């Protein structure tokens, strides 16, 4: 589950307060979902490699189908949780939302799938 950090325009010094209190920003820190083991598993545990690894259905270290579903579900949760602040229907990029991922394939896929859950087509 992602760690949600919501910053509200409240508290602090009066001169720093926005005249319209409310949600200002949400930062979501999420980890990639379920994934296949790294390729070293072939040498470290050949039985696992032969019997269990094929059930992941993806390349070594790649996000599994279960991991994709987990991230999509997180996106759907975020859409529901912040529904009052998100646009109706398909989102046309206007700079109000951004997503960041490390340049590792499973992290890029995780981020993309979560974004799709948050902003369905």
Coordinates of N, CA and C in Angstrom, one line a residue:
X1 N 0.8 -1.2 0.0 CA 0.0 0.0 0.0 C 0.9 1.2 0.0
X2 N 0.5 2.2 -0.8 CA 1.3 3.4 -0.8 C 1.2 4.2 0.5
X3 N 2.3 4.9 0.7 CA 2.3 5.9 1.8 C 1.8 7.2 1.3
X4 N 0.7 7.7 1.9 CA 0.1 9.0 1.4 C 0.5 10.1 2.3
X5 N 1.0 11.2 1.7 CA 1.3 12.3 2.5 C 0.5 13.5 1.9
X6 N -0.5 13.9 2.7 CA -1.4 15.0 2.2 C -1.0 16.2 2.9
X7 N -0.8 17.3 2.2 CA -0.4 18.6 2.8 C -1.6 19.5 2.7
X8 N -2.0 20.0 3.9 CA -3.2 20.8 3.9 C -2.8 22.3 4.2
X9 N -3.6 23.2 3.8 CA -3.3 24.6 4.0 C -3.9 24.9 5.4
X10 N -3.3 24.5 6.4 CA -3.7 24.8 7.8 C -2.5 24.7 8.7
X11 N -2.6 25.3 9.8 CA -1.5 25.3 10.8 C -0.5 26.3 10.3
X12 N 0.6 26.5 11.1 CA 1.6 27.4 10.8 C 1.3 28.8 11.1
X13 N 2.0 29.7 10.6 CA 1.8 31.2 10.8 C 0.7 31.7 9.9
X14 N -0.1 32.6 10.4 CA -1.2 33.1 9.7 C -0.9 33.7 8.4
X15 N 0.3 34.4 8.3 CA 0.7 35.0 7.0 C 1.0 34.0 5.9
X16 N 1.3 32.7 6.3 CA 1.6 31.7 5.3 C 0.4 30.9 4.9
X17 N -0.8 31.2 5.5 CA -2.0 30.4 5.1 C -2.6 30.9 3.8
X18 N -3.1 29.9 3.0 CA -3.8 30.2 1.8 C -5.2 30.6 2.3
X19 N -5.8 31.6 1.7 CA -7.1 32.1 2.2 C -8.2 31.0 2.0
X20 N -8.0 30.0 1.1 CA -9.0 29.0 0.9 C -8.3 27.7 1.3
X21 N -8.6 27.2 2.6 CA -8.0 26.0 3.1 C -8.6 24.8 2.3
X22 N -7.8 23.8 2.2 CA -8.1 22.6 1.5 C -6.9 21.8 1.1
X23 N -7.1 20.7 0.4 CA -6.1 19.9 -0.1 C -5.2 20.6 -1.0
X24 N -3.9 20.7 -0.7 CA -2.9 21.4 -1.6 C -2.1 20.4 -2.4
X25 N -1.7 19.3 -1.9 CA -0.8 18.4 -2.6 C -0.9 17.0 -2.0
X26 N -0.8 16.0 -2.8 CA -0.8 14.6 -2.3 C 0.5 14.0 -2.9
X27 N 1.3 13.4 -2.1 CA 2.5 12.7 -2.6 C 2.3 11.2 -2.3
X28 N 2.4 10.4 -3.3 CA 2.2 9.0 -3.1 C 3.5 8.3 -3.3
X29 N 4.0 7.6 -2.3 CA 5.2 6.8 -2.4 C 4.7 5.3 -2.5
X30 N 5.0 4.7 -3.6 CA 4.5 3.3 -3.8 C 5.7 2.4 -4.2
X31 N 5.7 1.2 -3.8 CA 6.7 0.2 -4.2 C 6.1 -0.6 -5.4
X32 N 7.0 -1.1 -6.2 CA 6.5 -2.0 -7.3 C 5.7 -3.2 -6.6
X33 N 4.8 -3.8 -7.4 CA 4.1 -4.9 -6.9 C 4.8 -6.2 -7.0
X34 N 4.1 -7.3 -6.8 CA 4.7 -8.6 -6.9 C 5.5 -8.8 -8.2
X35 N 6.6 -9.4 -8.1 CA 7.5 -9.6 -9.3 C 8.1 -11.0 -9.2
X36 N 8.7 -11.3 -10.4 CA 9.4 -12.6 -10.5 C 10.8 -12.4 -9.9
X37 N 11.4 -13.5 -9.4 CA 12.7 -13.4 -8.8 C 13.8 -13.0 -9.8
X38 N 14.9 -12.5 -9.3 CA 16.0 -12.2 -10.2 C 16.5 -13.5 -10.9
X39 N 17.3 -13.3 -11.9 CA 17.8 -14.4 -12.7 C 18.7 -15.3 -11.9
X40 N 19.4 -14.8 -10.9 CA 20.3 -15.7 -10.1 C 19.6 -16.9 -9.5
X41 N 18.3 -16.8 -9.4 CA 17.5 -18.0 -8.8 C 17.8 -19.3 -9.6
X42 N 18.1 -19.1 -10.9 CA 18.4 -20.3 -11.7 C 19.6 -21.1 -11.1
X43 N 20.6 -20.4 -10.7 CA 21.8 -21.1 -10.1 C 21.6 -21.4 -8.6
X44 N 21.0 -20.5 -7.9 CA 20.8 -20.7 -6.5 C 19.8 -21.8 -6.1
X45 N 18.8 -21.9 -6.9 CA 17.7 -22.9 -6.5 C 17.1 -23.4 -7.8
X46 N 17.8 -24.4 -8.5 CA 17.4 -24.9 -9.7 C 16.0 -25.5 -9.7
X47 N 15.6 -26.1 -8.6 CA 14.3 -26.7 -8.5 C 13.2 -25.6 -8.6
X48 N 13.4 -24.6 -7.9 CA 12.5 -23.4 -7.9 C 12.4 -22.9 -9.3
X49 N 13.5 -22.8 -10.0 CA 13.6 -22.3 -11.4 C 12.8 -23.1 -12.3
X50 N 12.9 -24.4 -12.1 CA 12.1 -25.3 -13.0 C 10.7 -25.5 -12.7
X51 N 10.3 -25.5 -11.4 CA 9.0 -25.8 -11.0 C 8.1 -24.6 -10.7
X52 N 8.7 -23.6 -10.1 CA 7.9 -22.5 -9.6 C 8.0 -21.2 -10.6
X53 N 9.2 -20.9 -11.0 CA 9.4 -19.7 -11.8 C 8.5 -19.6 -13.0
X54 N 8.3 -20.7 -13.8 CA 7.5 -20.5 -14.9 C 6.0 -20.1 -14.6
X55 N 5.6 -20.3 -13.4 CA 4.2 -19.9 -13.1 C 4.1 -18.4 -13.0
X56 N 5.2 -17.6 -12.9 CA 5.1 -16.2 -12.8 C 4.7 -15.6 -14.2
X57 N 5.0 -16.3 -15.3 CA 4.6 -16.0 -16.6 C 5.3 -14.7 -17.2
X58 N 6.4 -14.3 -16.5 CA 7.1 -13.1 -17.0 C 8.6 -13.4 -16.9
X59 N 9.4 -12.5 -17.4 CA 10.9 -12.6 -17.4 C 11.4 -12.4 -16.0
X60 N 12.6 -12.9 -15.7 CA 13.2 -12.7 -14.4 C 13.2 -11.2 -14.0
X61 N 12.8 -10.9 -12.7 CA 12.8 -9.6 -12.1 C 11.6 -8.7 -12.7
X62 N 10.8 -9.2 -13.6 CA 9.7 -8.4 -14.2 C 8.5 -8.4 -13.2
X63 N 7.7 -7.4 -13.4 CA 6.5 -7.3 -12.6 C 5.6 -8.4 -13.1
X64 N 5.0 -9.1 -12.1 CA 4.1 -10.2 -12.5 C 2.7 -9.6 -12.8
X65 N 1.8 -10.5 -13.3 CA 0.4 -10.1 -13.5 C -0.3 -9.7 -12.2
X66 N 0.1 -10.4 -11.1 CA -0.5 -10.1 -9.8 C 0.0 -8.7 -9.4
X67 N 1.3 -8.4 -9.6 CA 1.9 -7.1 -9.3 C 1.2 -6.0 -10.1
X68 N 0.9 -6.2 -11.4 CA 0.2 -5.2 -12.2 C -1.2 -5.0 -11.6
X69 N -1.9 -6.0 -11.2 CA -3.2 -5.9 -10.6 C -3.1 -5.1 -9.3
X70 N -2.1 -5.4 -8.5 CA -1.9 -4.7 -7.2 C -1.8 -3.2 -7.4
X71 N -1.0 -2.8 -8.4 CA -0.7 -1.4 -8.7 C -2.0 -0.7 -9.3
X72 N -2.7 -1.4 -10.2 CA -3.9 -0.9 -10.7 C -4.9 -0.7 -9.6
X73 N -5.0 -1.6 -8.7 CA -5.9 -1.4 -7.5 C -5.5 -0.2 -6.7
X74 N -4.2 0.0 -6.5 CA -3.8 1.2 -5.8 C -4.3 2.5 -6.5
X75 N -4.2 2.5 -7.9 CA -4.6 3.6 -8.6 C -6.1 3.9 -8.5
X76 N -6.9 2.8 -8.5 CA -8.3 2.9 -8.3 C -8.7 3.4 -6.9
X77 N -7.9 2.9 -5.9 CA -8.1 3.4 -4.6 C -7.8 5.0 -4.5
X78 N -6.7 5.4 -5.1 CA -6.4 6.8 -5.1 C -7.5 7.6 -5.8
X79 N -8.0 7.1 -6.9 CA -9.1 7.8 -7.6 C -10.3 8.0 -6.8
X80 N -10.6 6.9 -6.1 CA -11.8 7.0 -5.2 C -11.5 7.9 -4.0
X81 N -10.4 7.8 -3.4 CA -10.0 8.6 -2.2 C -10.0 10.1 -2.5
X82 N -9.5 10.4 -3.6 CA -9.4 11.9 -4.0 C -10.4 12.3 -5.1
X83 N -11.5 11.6 -5.2 CA -12.4 11.8 -6.3 C -12.9 13.3 -6.3
X84 N -13.0 13.9 -5.2 CA -13.4 15.3 -5.2 C -12.4 16.3 -5.8
X85 N -11.2 15.8 -6.0 CA -10.1 16.7 -6.5 C -9.7 16.3 -7.9
X86 N -10.2 15.2 -8.4 CA -9.8 14.7 -9.7 C -10.8 15.1 -10.8
X87 N -10.4 15.3 -12.0 CA -11.3 15.6 -13.1 C -12.2 14.4 -13.4
X88 N -13.4 14.7 -13.9 CA -14.3 13.7 -14.4 C -13.8 13.1 -15.7
X89 N -14.1 11.9 -16.0 CA -13.7 11.3 -17.3 C -12.2 11.2 -17.5
X90 N -11.9 11.1 -18.8 CA -10.5 10.9 -19.2 C -9.7 12.2 -18.8
X91 N -8.5 12.0 -18.4 CA -7.6 13.2 -18.0 C -6.8 13.6 -19.2
X92 N -6.9 14.9 -19.5 CA -6.0 15.5 -20.5 C -4.9 16.2 -19.8
X93 N -3.7 15.9 -20.1 CA -2.5 16.4 -19.4 C -2.5 17.9 -19.4
X94 N -2.5 18.5 -18.2 CA -2.4 20.0 -18.1 C -1.4 20.4 -17.0
X95 N -0.6 19.4 -16.6 CA 0.5 19.7 -15.7 C 0.1 19.6 -14.2
X96 N -1.1 19.3 -13.9 CA -1.5 19.3 -12.5 C -1.2 18.0 -11.8
X97 N -0.9 17.0 -12.6 CA -0.5 15.7 -12.0 C 0.9 15.3 -12.6
X98 N 1.7 14.6 -11.8 CA 2.9 14.1 -12.4 C 3.2 12.8 -11.7
X99 N 3.9 11.9 -12.4 CA 4.3 10.6 -12.0 C 5.8 10.5 -12.2
X100 N 6.5 9.9 -11.3 CA 7.9 9.7 -11.4 C 8.3 8.2 -11.0
X101 N 9.2 7.7 -11.8 CA 9.6 6.3 -11.5 C 11.1 6.2 -11.8
X102 N 11.8 5.3 -11.0 CA 13.2 4.9 -11.4 C 13.1 4.3 -12.8
X103 N 14.3 4.3 -13.4 CA 14.4 3.7 -14.8 C 14.6 2.2 -14.7
X104 N 13.9 1.5 -14.0 CA 13.9 0.0 -14.0 C 12.5 -0.4 -14.5
X105 N 12.5 -1.3 -15.4 CA 11.3 -1.7 -16.1 C 10.1 -2.0 -15.2
X106 N 10.4 -2.8 -14.1 CA 9.2 -3.1 -13.3 C 8.7 -1.9 -12.6
X107 N 9.5 -0.9 -12.3 CA 9.1 0.3 -11.6 C 8.3 1.2 -12.6
X108 N 8.8 1.2 -13.9 CA 8.1 2.0 -14.9 C 6.7 1.4 -15.1
X109 N 6.6 0.1 -15.2 CA 5.3 -0.6 -15.5 C 4.4 -0.4 -14.3
X110 N 5.0 -0.5 -13.0 CA 4.2 -0.2 -11.8 C 3.5 1.2 -11.8
X111 N 4.3 2.1 -12.2 CA 3.9 3.5 -12.2 C 2.8 3.7 -13.3
X112 N 3.1 3.2 -14.5 CA 2.1 3.3 -15.6 C 0.8 2.6 -15.2
X113 N 0.8 1.5 -14.6 CA -0.4 0.8 -14.3 C -1.2 1.5 -13.2
X114 N -0.5 2.1 -12.2 CA -1.1 2.8 -11.1 C -1.8 4.1 -11.7
X115 N -1.1 4.7 -12.7 CA -1.7 5.9 -13.3 C -2.9 5.5 -14.1
X116 N -2.9 4.4 -14.8 CA -4.1 3.9 -15.5 C -5.3 3.6 -14.6
X117 N -5.0 3.1 -13.4 CA -6.0 2.9 -12.4 C -6.6 4.2 -11.9
X118 N -5.7 5.2 -11.8 CA -6.2 6.5 -11.3 C -6.9 7.3 -12.4
X119 N -6.5 7.2 -13.6 CA -7.1 7.9 -14.7 C -7.4 6.9 -15.8
X120 N -8.5 6.2 -15.7 CA -8.9 5.2 -16.7 C -9.2 5.9 -18.0
X121 N -9.0 5.1 -19.1 CA -9.2 5.7 -20.4 C -10.7 5.7 -20.8

